[in-house]
């Protein structure tokens, strides 16, 4: 019936147009538009059509079988990240207690943060996205990897139960599984990793892990420092200074120098931890070897 009425309206309109001269008829038709309440039919000029092309996050490097499908991709720094929201959805439903941070830990890189939980606690996706991986991963145990529409991937590791399948579309706050101790885990916790094209980023540079669930900025520039665990200590939060423009990020790359005076009991290892620089950087900057004997009062150049 609705189609019949629309056709009747069109016939009446064209009958009215037929009384006009050809030039005026073409002008009127160019502005002609028909709309119905639900099943809308629209005839619009090309100037009023606004086409939206969806982002296909599965178009490239969509591999379920590997944790990092971007092994041959070279990133250019500083890199720009954008968020449409000012907050994220908490991956757990209780207060977030960070038990181990992004950084160097027991002589190895810890590329995420550990959030305390009890086995069986529900976990949730921080943003909208699509599940790229939902399977066992060496070290991480039962793992869910969600790719988001700004290029980030969030990784939820050491699960006890999967709540989603590969290729599932998930919304912000959707249940994705239960926490546990699978894989190489010392006690039950969520190992949360944030990757961009295979490169880990210190999650605390991007997000505040408290009750406010804030994203530090809707536009952030990431330098290499925030992708290198060696530049951070897993036992304490790094001093966060976000770069909101490319100019700020580039300016931060200029190395800052300071002088450290060797104190009694100091070793290269202790000095490197206190100043958040690697031992190799200390040796290179000061033209010394790892086996060099430090003297009390000796001045070392710290370059960051």
PDB file of C-alpha atoms in Angstrom:
ATOM      1  CA  UNK A   1       0.000   0.000   0.000  1.00  0.00           C
ATOM      2  CA  UNK A   2       2.811   2.420   0.925  1.00  0.00           C
ATOM      3  CA  UNK A   3       4.585   1.722  -2.371  1.00  0.00           C
ATOM      4  CA  UNK A   4       1.304   2.360  -4.232  1.00  0.00           C
ATOM      5  CA  UNK A   5       0.851   5.714  -2.452  1.00  0.00           C
ATOM      6  CA  UNK A   6       4.448   6.728  -3.257  1.00  0.00           C
ATOM      7  CA  UNK A   7       3.927   5.854  -6.911  1.00  0.00           C
ATOM      8  CA  UNK A   8       0.692   7.841  -6.932  1.00  0.00           C
ATOM      9  CA  UNK A   9       2.457  10.871  -5.424  1.00  0.00           C
ATOM     10  CA  UNK A  10       5.164  10.623  -8.071  1.00  0.00           C
ATOM     11  CA  UNK A  11       2.575  10.436 -10.868  1.00  0.00           C
ATOM     12  CA  UNK A  12       0.709  13.488  -9.544  1.00  0.00           C
ATOM     13  CA  UNK A  13       3.925  15.460  -9.230  1.00  0.00           C
ATOM     14  CA  UNK A  14       5.072  14.579 -12.729  1.00  0.00           C
ATOM     15  CA  UNK A  15       1.614  15.508 -14.056  1.00  0.00           C
ATOM     16  CA  UNK A  16       2.022  18.926 -12.493  1.00  0.00           C
ATOM     17  CA  UNK A  17       5.556  19.284 -13.855  1.00  0.00           C
ATOM     18  CA  UNK A  18       4.323  18.423 -17.338  1.00  0.00           C
ATOM     19  CA  UNK A  19       2.476  21.759 -17.520  1.00  0.00           C
ATOM     20  CA  UNK A  20       5.837  23.595 -17.244  1.00  0.00           C
ATOM     21  CA  UNK A  21       8.400  24.288 -19.928  1.00  0.00           C
ATOM     22  CA  UNK A  22      11.303  21.777 -20.234  1.00  0.00           C
ATOM     23  CA  UNK A  23      13.942  24.027 -18.662  1.00  0.00           C
ATOM     24  CA  UNK A  24      11.832  24.755 -15.585  1.00  0.00           C
ATOM     25  CA  UNK A  25      10.971  21.042 -15.310  1.00  0.00           C
ATOM     26  CA  UNK A  26      14.641  20.035 -15.136  1.00  0.00           C
ATOM     27  CA  UNK A  27      15.279  22.688 -12.484  1.00  0.00           C
ATOM     28  CA  UNK A  28      12.423  21.444 -10.318  1.00  0.00           C
ATOM     29  CA  UNK A  29      13.448  17.795 -10.652  1.00  0.00           C
ATOM     30  CA  UNK A  30      16.979  18.583  -9.484  1.00  0.00           C
ATOM     31  CA  UNK A  31      15.537  19.642  -6.098  1.00  0.00           C
ATOM     32  CA  UNK A  32      12.919  16.855  -5.895  1.00  0.00           C
ATOM     33  CA  UNK A  33      12.962  14.644  -2.726  1.00  0.00           C
ATOM     34  CA  UNK A  34      10.508  12.038  -1.404  1.00  0.00           C
ATOM     35  CA  UNK A  35      10.524  10.727   2.186  1.00  0.00           C
ATOM     36  CA  UNK A  36       8.318   8.262   4.038  1.00  0.00           C
ATOM     37  CA  UNK A  37       8.208   7.563   7.756  1.00  0.00           C
ATOM     38  CA  UNK A  38       9.972   4.196   8.056  1.00  0.00           C
ATOM     39  CA  UNK A  39      10.931   2.744   4.704  1.00  0.00           C
ATOM     40  CA  UNK A  40      12.368   6.011   3.451  1.00  0.00           C
ATOM     41  CA  UNK A  41      12.894   6.630  -0.226  1.00  0.00           C
ATOM     42  CA  UNK A  42      15.171   9.574  -0.946  1.00  0.00           C
ATOM     43  CA  UNK A  43      16.007  11.261  -4.182  1.00  0.00           C
ATOM     44  CA  UNK A  44      18.709  13.835  -3.546  1.00  0.00           C
ATOM     45  CA  UNK A  45      21.166  15.817  -5.567  1.00  0.00           C
ATOM     46  CA  UNK A  46      24.787  14.663  -5.516  1.00  0.00           C
ATOM     47  CA  UNK A  47      25.694  17.733  -3.466  1.00  0.00           C
ATOM     48  CA  UNK A  48      23.609  16.564  -0.481  1.00  0.00           C
ATOM     49  CA  UNK A  49      24.826  12.946  -0.351  1.00  0.00           C
ATOM     50  CA  UNK A  50      27.273  12.312   2.519  1.00  0.00           C
ATOM     51  CA  UNK A  51      28.810   8.848   2.138  1.00  0.00           C
ATOM     52  CA  UNK A  52      30.539   7.241   5.130  1.00  0.00           C
ATOM     53  CA  UNK A  53      33.212   4.628   4.430  1.00  0.00           C
ATOM     54  CA  UNK A  54      33.573   2.219   7.378  1.00  0.00           C
ATOM     55  CA  UNK A  55      37.030   1.305   8.669  1.00  0.00           C
ATOM     56  CA  UNK A  56      37.912  -2.316   7.883  1.00  0.00           C
ATOM     57  CA  UNK A  57      40.236  -3.304  10.736  1.00  0.00           C
ATOM     58  CA  UNK A  58      40.383  -6.863   9.402  1.00  0.00           C
ATOM     59  CA  UNK A  59      41.815  -5.822   6.035  1.00  0.00           C
ATOM     60  CA  UNK A  60      45.480  -6.319   6.941  1.00  0.00           C
ATOM     61  CA  UNK A  61      47.490  -8.592   9.258  1.00  0.00           C
ATOM     62  CA  UNK A  62      44.375 -10.410  10.422  1.00  0.00           C
ATOM     63  CA  UNK A  63      45.876 -13.645  11.734  1.00  0.00           C
ATOM     64  CA  UNK A  64      44.338 -15.707  14.543  1.00  0.00           C
ATOM     65  CA  UNK A  65      47.279 -18.072  14.943  1.00  0.00           C
ATOM     66  CA  UNK A  66      50.035 -15.680  16.063  1.00  0.00           C
ATOM     67  CA  UNK A  67      50.220 -13.193  18.900  1.00  0.00           C
ATOM     68  CA  UNK A  68      52.058 -10.612  16.777  1.00  0.00           C
ATOM     69  CA  UNK A  69      51.236 -10.601  13.048  1.00  0.00           C
ATOM     70  CA  UNK A  70      53.136  -7.310  12.537  1.00  0.00           C
ATOM     71  CA  UNK A  71      56.686  -8.667  12.836  1.00  0.00           C
ATOM     72  CA  UNK A  72      57.891  -7.084   9.577  1.00  0.00           C
ATOM     73  CA  UNK A  73      56.208  -3.694  10.122  1.00  0.00           C
ATOM     74  CA  UNK A  74      58.445  -0.709  10.904  1.00  0.00           C
ATOM     75  CA  UNK A  75      56.809   2.060  12.944  1.00  0.00           C
ATOM     76  CA  UNK A  76      57.758   5.719  12.636  1.00  0.00           C
ATOM     77  CA  UNK A  77      58.039   7.710  15.853  1.00  0.00           C
ATOM     78  CA  UNK A  78      56.578   9.747  17.318  1.00  0.00           C
ATOM     79  CA  UNK A  79      53.292   8.062  16.441  1.00  0.00           C
ATOM     80  CA  UNK A  80      49.868   9.609  16.837  1.00  0.00           C
ATOM     81  CA  UNK A  81      46.976   7.896  18.634  1.00  0.00           C
ATOM     82  CA  UNK A  82      43.407   9.169  18.680  1.00  0.00           C
ATOM     83  CA  UNK A  83      40.448   8.197  20.865  1.00  0.00           C
ATOM     84  CA  UNK A  84      36.815   9.113  20.266  1.00  0.00           C
ATOM     85  CA  UNK A  85      36.008   8.776  23.985  1.00  0.00           C
ATOM     86  CA  UNK A  86      37.450  10.455  27.066  1.00  0.00           C
ATOM     87  CA  UNK A  87      37.124   7.298  29.203  1.00  0.00           C
ATOM     88  CA  UNK A  88      37.591   3.558  28.769  1.00  0.00           C
ATOM     89  CA  UNK A  89      35.569   0.706  30.229  1.00  0.00           C
ATOM     90  CA  UNK A  90      37.361  -0.945  33.143  1.00  0.00           C
ATOM     91  CA  UNK A  91      38.536  -4.469  32.241  1.00  0.00           C
ATOM     92  CA  UNK A  92      37.498  -5.667  35.735  1.00  0.00           C
ATOM     93  CA  UNK A  93      34.417  -4.816  37.821  1.00  0.00           C
ATOM     94  CA  UNK A  94      36.290  -4.083  41.061  1.00  0.00           C
ATOM     95  CA  UNK A  95      38.919  -1.565  42.112  1.00  0.00           C
ATOM     96  CA  UNK A  96      42.005  -1.871  39.933  1.00  0.00           C
ATOM     97  CA  UNK A  97      45.056  -2.766  42.019  1.00  0.00           C
ATOM     98  CA  UNK A  98      48.197  -2.787  39.863  1.00  0.00           C
ATOM     99  CA  UNK A  99      50.598  -5.374  41.276  1.00  0.00           C
ATOM    100  CA  UNK A 100      53.307  -5.109  38.608  1.00  0.00           C
ATOM    101  CA  UNK A 101      53.908  -2.338  36.125  1.00  0.00           C
ATOM    102  CA  UNK A 102      55.247  -2.027  32.596  1.00  0.00           C
ATOM    103  CA  UNK A 103      59.042  -2.142  32.717  1.00  0.00           C
ATOM    104  CA  UNK A 104      62.122  -4.207  33.439  1.00  0.00           C
ATOM    105  CA  UNK A 105      61.412  -7.089  35.825  1.00  0.00           C
ATOM    106  CA  UNK A 106      63.764  -9.809  37.057  1.00  0.00           C
ATOM    107  CA  UNK A 107      66.093  -9.198  34.114  1.00  0.00           C
ATOM    108  CA  UNK A 108      63.322  -9.438  31.510  1.00  0.00           C
ATOM    109  CA  UNK A 109      60.898  -7.007  29.845  1.00  0.00           C
ATOM    110  CA  UNK A 110      57.401  -6.933  31.328  1.00  0.00           C
ATOM    111  CA  UNK A 111      55.350  -5.530  28.443  1.00  0.00           C
ATOM    112  CA  UNK A 112      52.078  -4.926  30.248  1.00  0.00           C
ATOM    113  CA  UNK A 113      50.617  -4.312  33.671  1.00  0.00           C
ATOM    114  CA  UNK A 114      49.267  -6.886  36.134  1.00  0.00           C
ATOM    115  CA  UNK A 115      45.911  -6.163  37.775  1.00  0.00           C
ATOM    116  CA  UNK A 116      44.911  -8.196  40.816  1.00  0.00           C
ATOM    117  CA  UNK A 117      41.812 -10.399  40.638  1.00  0.00           C
ATOM    118  CA  UNK A 118      40.340 -13.676  41.872  1.00  0.00           C
ATOM    119  CA  UNK A 119      40.089 -16.615  39.482  1.00  0.00           C
ATOM    120  CA  UNK A 120      36.631 -16.487  37.932  1.00  0.00           C
ATOM    121  CA  UNK A 121      36.271 -12.698  37.993  1.00  0.00           C
ATOM    122  CA  UNK A 122      34.658 -11.410  34.792  1.00  0.00           C
ATOM    123  CA  UNK A 123      36.681  -9.399  32.282  1.00  0.00           C
ATOM    124  CA  UNK A 124      35.400  -6.770  29.849  1.00  0.00           C
ATOM    125  CA  UNK A 125      36.556  -5.163  26.607  1.00  0.00           C
ATOM    126  CA  UNK A 126      37.895  -1.641  27.137  1.00  0.00           C
ATOM    127  CA  UNK A 127      36.633  -0.396  23.739  1.00  0.00           C
ATOM    128  CA  UNK A 128      34.582  -1.437  20.718  1.00  0.00           C
ATOM    129  CA  UNK A 129      36.427  -3.791  18.401  1.00  0.00           C
ATOM    130  CA  UNK A 130      36.738  -7.250  16.871  1.00  0.00           C
ATOM    131  CA  UNK A 131      38.325 -10.310  18.480  1.00  0.00           C
ATOM    132  CA  UNK A 132      41.434 -11.190  16.482  1.00  0.00           C
ATOM    133  CA  UNK A 133      42.661 -13.947  18.750  1.00  0.00           C
ATOM    134  CA  UNK A 134      40.988 -16.141  21.354  1.00  0.00           C
ATOM    135  CA  UNK A 135      43.241 -19.092  22.067  1.00  0.00           C
ATOM    136  CA  UNK A 136      46.181 -20.360  24.116  1.00  0.00           C
ATOM    137  CA  UNK A 137      49.390 -18.363  23.743  1.00  0.00           C
ATOM    138  CA  UNK A 138      52.757 -19.430  25.090  1.00  0.00           C
ATOM    139  CA  UNK A 139      53.482 -17.655  28.371  1.00  0.00           C
ATOM    140  CA  UNK A 140      50.194 -15.747  28.318  1.00  0.00           C
ATOM    141  CA  UNK A 141      48.046 -18.873  28.619  1.00  0.00           C
ATOM    142  CA  UNK A 142      44.419 -18.440  27.575  1.00  0.00           C
ATOM    143  CA  UNK A 143      44.460 -15.104  25.784  1.00  0.00           C
ATOM    144  CA  UNK A 144      41.954 -12.782  24.129  1.00  0.00           C
ATOM    145  CA  UNK A 145      43.226 -10.069  21.767  1.00  0.00           C
ATOM    146  CA  UNK A 146      40.765  -7.373  20.673  1.00  0.00           C
ATOM    147  CA  UNK A 147      41.644  -5.055  17.793  1.00  0.00           C
ATOM    148  CA  UNK A 148      40.094  -1.595  18.048  1.00  0.00           C
ATOM    149  CA  UNK A 149      39.183   0.978  15.441  1.00  0.00           C
ATOM    150  CA  UNK A 150      42.072   3.360  16.214  1.00  0.00           C
ATOM    151  CA  UNK A 151      44.661   0.632  15.500  1.00  0.00           C
ATOM    152  CA  UNK A 152      45.315  -0.411  19.096  1.00  0.00           C
ATOM    153  CA  UNK A 153      45.020  -3.986  20.278  1.00  0.00           C
ATOM    154  CA  UNK A 154      44.246  -4.775  23.917  1.00  0.00           C
ATOM    155  CA  UNK A 155      45.456  -8.139  25.218  1.00  0.00           C
ATOM    156  CA  UNK A 156      43.812  -9.957  28.147  1.00  0.00           C
ATOM    157  CA  UNK A 157      46.037 -12.815  29.331  1.00  0.00           C
ATOM    158  CA  UNK A 158      46.033 -15.664  31.913  1.00  0.00           C
ATOM    159  CA  UNK A 159      42.282 -16.261  31.512  1.00  0.00           C
ATOM    160  CA  UNK A 160      40.493 -19.270  32.964  1.00  0.00           C
ATOM    161  CA  UNK A 161      37.472 -19.131  30.623  1.00  0.00           C
ATOM    162  CA  UNK A 162      36.979 -17.701  27.140  1.00  0.00           C
ATOM    163  CA  UNK A 163      33.866 -15.577  26.688  1.00  0.00           C
ATOM    164  CA  UNK A 164      34.272 -14.693  22.997  1.00  0.00           C
ATOM    165  CA  UNK A 165      35.358 -16.326  19.751  1.00  0.00           C
ATOM    166  CA  UNK A 166      37.674 -15.122  17.016  1.00  0.00           C
ATOM    167  CA  UNK A 167      35.972 -12.687  14.594  1.00  0.00           C
ATOM    168  CA  UNK A 168      33.340 -11.767  17.194  1.00  0.00           C
ATOM    169  CA  UNK A 169      32.426  -8.085  17.187  1.00  0.00           C
ATOM    170  CA  UNK A 170      32.491  -6.709  20.726  1.00  0.00           C
ATOM    171  CA  UNK A 171      31.269  -3.466  22.202  1.00  0.00           C
ATOM    172  CA  UNK A 172      32.834  -1.367  24.924  1.00  0.00           C
ATOM    173  CA  UNK A 173      32.166  -3.101  28.248  1.00  0.00           C
ATOM    174  CA  UNK A 174      31.204  -6.449  26.743  1.00  0.00           C
ATOM    175  CA  UNK A 175      32.083  -9.606  28.684  1.00  0.00           C
ATOM    176  CA  UNK A 176      35.074 -11.395  27.098  1.00  0.00           C
ATOM    177  CA  UNK A 177      36.036 -14.073  29.644  1.00  0.00           C
ATOM    178  CA  UNK A 178      37.088 -14.839  33.196  1.00  0.00           C
ATOM    179  CA  UNK A 179      40.426 -14.168  34.870  1.00  0.00           C
ATOM    180  CA  UNK A 180      42.716 -16.911  36.115  1.00  0.00           C
ATOM    181  CA  UNK A 181      46.260 -18.252  36.302  1.00  0.00           C
ATOM    182  CA  UNK A 182      46.743 -19.997  32.938  1.00  0.00           C
ATOM    183  CA  UNK A 183      50.154 -19.828  31.288  1.00  0.00           C
ATOM    184  CA  UNK A 184      53.197 -18.513  33.115  1.00  0.00           C
ATOM    185  CA  UNK A 185      51.380 -16.711  35.926  1.00  0.00           C
ATOM    186  CA  UNK A 186      52.408 -16.320  39.563  1.00  0.00           C
ATOM    187  CA  UNK A 187      49.015 -16.098  41.224  1.00  0.00           C
ATOM    188  CA  UNK A 188      45.723 -15.047  39.677  1.00  0.00           C
ATOM    189  CA  UNK A 189      45.792 -11.711  37.890  1.00  0.00           C
ATOM    190  CA  UNK A 190      44.963 -10.006  34.610  1.00  0.00           C
ATOM    191  CA  UNK A 191      48.016  -9.349  32.467  1.00  0.00           C
ATOM    192  CA  UNK A 192      46.871  -6.394  30.355  1.00  0.00           C
ATOM    193  CA  UNK A 193      48.916  -5.419  27.300  1.00  0.00           C
ATOM    194  CA  UNK A 194      48.315  -2.539  24.897  1.00  0.00           C
ATOM    195  CA  UNK A 195      49.911  -2.985  21.468  1.00  0.00           C
ATOM    196  CA  UNK A 196      50.021  -0.830  18.363  1.00  0.00           C
ATOM    197  CA  UNK A 197      50.952  -2.780  15.249  1.00  0.00           C
ATOM    198  CA  UNK A 198      52.831  -5.320  17.329  1.00  0.00           C
ATOM    199  CA  UNK A 199      54.694  -2.819  19.525  1.00  0.00           C
ATOM    200  CA  UNK A 200      53.783  -2.640  23.208  1.00  0.00           C
ATOM    201  CA  UNK A 201      53.016   0.747  24.779  1.00  0.00           C
ATOM    202  CA  UNK A 202      53.144   1.458  28.495  1.00  0.00           C
ATOM    203  CA  UNK A 203      49.395   1.353  29.326  1.00  0.00           C
ATOM    204  CA  UNK A 204      49.821   3.962  32.057  1.00  0.00           C
ATOM    205  CA  UNK A 205      50.985   6.508  29.482  1.00  0.00           C
ATOM    206  CA  UNK A 206      47.596   6.182  27.767  1.00  0.00           C
ATOM    207  CA  UNK A 207      45.201   5.478  30.649  1.00  0.00           C
ATOM    208  CA  UNK A 208      44.692   6.296  34.320  1.00  0.00           C
ATOM    209  CA  UNK A 209      44.160   3.064  36.250  1.00  0.00           C
ATOM    210  CA  UNK A 210      41.889   4.344  39.007  1.00  0.00           C
ATOM    211  CA  UNK A 211      38.150   4.704  39.555  1.00  0.00           C
ATOM    212  CA  UNK A 212      37.868   7.482  36.953  1.00  0.00           C
ATOM    213  CA  UNK A 213      38.929   5.275  33.993  1.00  0.00           C
ATOM    214  CA  UNK A 214      40.206   8.318  32.133  1.00  0.00           C
ATOM    215  CA  UNK A 215      42.029   8.324  28.829  1.00  0.00           C
ATOM    216  CA  UNK A 216      44.803  10.842  29.356  1.00  0.00           C
ATOM    217  CA  UNK A 217      43.931  12.689  26.153  1.00  0.00           C
ATOM    218  CA  UNK A 218      41.852  12.063  23.044  1.00  0.00           C
ATOM    219  CA  UNK A 219      44.986  12.792  21.001  1.00  0.00           C
ATOM    220  CA  UNK A 220      48.360  11.494  22.188  1.00  0.00           C
ATOM    221  CA  UNK A 221      51.811  11.304  20.640  1.00  0.00           C
ATOM    222  CA  UNK A 222      53.921   8.310  21.623  1.00  0.00           C
ATOM    223  CA  UNK A 223      57.725   8.365  21.610  1.00  0.00           C
ATOM    224  CA  UNK A 224      59.968   5.282  21.663  1.00  0.00           C
ATOM    225  CA  UNK A 225      60.552   5.709  25.399  1.00  0.00           C
ATOM    226  CA  UNK A 226      56.990   4.594  26.102  1.00  0.00           C
ATOM    227  CA  UNK A 227      57.466   1.424  24.034  1.00  0.00           C
ATOM    228  CA  UNK A 228      60.687   0.266  25.743  1.00  0.00           C
ATOM    229  CA  UNK A 229      60.378  -1.657  29.028  1.00  0.00           C
ATOM    230  CA  UNK A 230      64.084  -1.072  29.725  1.00  0.00           C
ATOM    231  CA  UNK A 231      63.266   2.620  30.282  1.00  0.00           C
ATOM    232  CA  UNK A 232      60.796   1.790  33.077  1.00  0.00           C
ATOM    233  CA  UNK A 233      60.715  -0.047  36.398  1.00  0.00           C
ATOM    234  CA  UNK A 234      58.001  -2.642  37.013  1.00  0.00           C
ATOM    235  CA  UNK A 235      58.021  -1.840  40.744  1.00  0.00           C
ATOM    236  CA  UNK A 236      56.958   1.785  40.450  1.00  0.00           C
ATOM    237  CA  UNK A 237      54.960   3.999  38.147  1.00  0.00           C
ATOM    238  CA  UNK A 238      57.007   6.035  35.704  1.00  0.00           C
ATOM    239  CA  UNK A 239      56.658   9.793  35.794  1.00  0.00           C
ATOM    240  CA  UNK A 240      53.951  10.461  33.221  1.00  0.00           C
ATOM    241  CA  UNK A 241      54.337  13.425  30.900  1.00  0.00           C
ATOM    242  CA  UNK A 242      51.999  13.160  27.940  1.00  0.00           C
ATOM    243  CA  UNK A 243      52.743  14.752  24.592  1.00  0.00           C
ATOM    244  CA  UNK A 244      49.652  16.331  23.074  1.00  0.00           C
ATOM    245  CA  UNK A 245      51.276  17.678  19.919  1.00  0.00           C
ATOM    246  CA  UNK A 246      53.893  16.422  17.502  1.00  0.00           C
ATOM    247  CA  UNK A 247      56.047  19.434  18.338  1.00  0.00           C
ATOM    248  CA  UNK A 248      56.111  18.504  22.039  1.00  0.00           C
ATOM    249  CA  UNK A 249      56.975  14.903  21.198  1.00  0.00           C
ATOM    250  CA  UNK A 250      59.838  15.901  18.912  1.00  0.00           C
ATOM    251  CA  UNK A 251      61.184  18.371  21.460  1.00  0.00           C
ATOM    252  CA  UNK A 252      61.297  15.596  24.067  1.00  0.00           C
ATOM    253  CA  UNK A 253      63.660  13.595  21.866  1.00  0.00           C
ATOM    254  CA  UNK A 254      66.457  16.063  22.529  1.00  0.00           C
ATOM    255  CA  UNK A 255      68.572  14.234  25.101  1.00  0.00           C
ATOM    256  CA  UNK A 256      68.735  15.717  28.583  1.00  0.00           C
ATOM    257  CA  UNK A 257      72.031  15.489  30.428  1.00  0.00           C
ATOM    258  CA  UNK A 258      72.823  15.552  34.119  1.00  0.00           C
ATOM    259  CA  UNK A 259      75.771  14.692  36.356  1.00  0.00           C
ATOM    260  CA  UNK A 260      75.605  11.885  38.921  1.00  0.00           C
ATOM    261  CA  UNK A 261      78.194  11.713  41.701  1.00  0.00           C
ATOM    262  CA  UNK A 262      79.043   8.132  42.733  1.00  0.00           C
ATOM    263  CA  UNK A 263      78.164   7.384  46.368  1.00  0.00           C
ATOM    264  CA  UNK A 264      79.482   4.628  48.680  1.00  0.00           C
ATOM    265  CA  UNK A 265      77.955   1.269  47.737  1.00  0.00           C
ATOM    266  CA  UNK A 266      76.952   2.395  44.243  1.00  0.00           C
ATOM    267  CA  UNK A 267      77.126  -0.029  41.346  1.00  0.00           C
ATOM    268  CA  UNK A 268      76.296   0.491  37.697  1.00  0.00           C
ATOM    269  CA  UNK A 269      73.149  -1.538  38.224  1.00  0.00           C
ATOM    270  CA  UNK A 270      72.009   0.622  41.154  1.00  0.00           C
ATOM    271  CA  UNK A 271      72.817   3.864  39.344  1.00  0.00           C
ATOM    272  CA  UNK A 272      70.915   2.716  36.246  1.00  0.00           C
ATOM    273  CA  UNK A 273      67.805   1.912  38.329  1.00  0.00           C
ATOM    274  CA  UNK A 274      67.918   5.180  40.240  1.00  0.00           C
ATOM    275  CA  UNK A 275      68.211   7.238  37.075  1.00  0.00           C
ATOM    276  CA  UNK A 276      66.010   5.126  34.757  1.00  0.00           C
ATOM    277  CA  UNK A 277      68.764   4.570  32.205  1.00  0.00           C
ATOM    278  CA  UNK A 278      70.246   1.333  30.941  1.00  0.00           C
ATOM    279  CA  UNK A 279      73.709   0.118  31.989  1.00  0.00           C
ATOM    280  CA  UNK A 280      74.758   0.037  28.330  1.00  0.00           C
ATOM    281  CA  UNK A 281      73.774   3.700  27.991  1.00  0.00           C
ATOM    282  CA  UNK A 282      75.825   4.590  31.083  1.00  0.00           C
ATOM    283  CA  UNK A 283      78.857   2.768  29.722  1.00  0.00           C
ATOM    284  CA  UNK A 284      78.560   4.257  26.250  1.00  0.00           C
ATOM    285  CA  UNK A 285      78.036   7.834  27.461  1.00  0.00           C
ATOM    286  CA  UNK A 286      80.945   7.663  29.917  1.00  0.00           C
ATOM    287  CA  UNK A 287      83.286   5.478  27.819  1.00  0.00           C
ATOM    288  CA  UNK A 288      83.577   2.835  30.523  1.00  0.00           C
ATOM    289  CA  UNK A 289      83.051  -0.931  30.661  1.00  0.00           C
ATOM    290  CA  UNK A 290      80.604  -2.969  32.703  1.00  0.00           C
ATOM    291  CA  UNK A 291      83.591  -4.325  34.623  1.00  0.00           C
ATOM    292  CA  UNK A 292      84.987  -0.856  35.412  1.00  0.00           C
ATOM    293  CA  UNK A 293      85.532  -0.085  39.107  1.00  0.00           C
ATOM    294  CA  UNK A 294      83.593   2.966  40.302  1.00  0.00           C
ATOM    295  CA  UNK A 295      85.216   5.406  42.708  1.00  0.00           C
ATOM    296  CA  UNK A 296      83.359   7.343  45.386  1.00  0.00           C
ATOM    297  CA  UNK A 297      83.042  10.929  44.160  1.00  0.00           C
ATOM    298  CA  UNK A 298      83.424   9.932  40.515  1.00  0.00           C
ATOM    299  CA  UNK A 299      81.165  11.950  38.228  1.00  0.00           C
ATOM    300  CA  UNK A 300      79.077  10.124  35.629  1.00  0.00           C
ATOM    301  CA  UNK A 301      77.190  11.771  32.793  1.00  0.00           C
ATOM    302  CA  UNK A 302      73.525  10.703  32.704  1.00  0.00           C
ATOM    303  CA  UNK A 303      71.970  11.106  29.283  1.00  0.00           C
ATOM    304  CA  UNK A 304      68.224  10.502  28.759  1.00  0.00           C
TER     305      UNK A 304
END
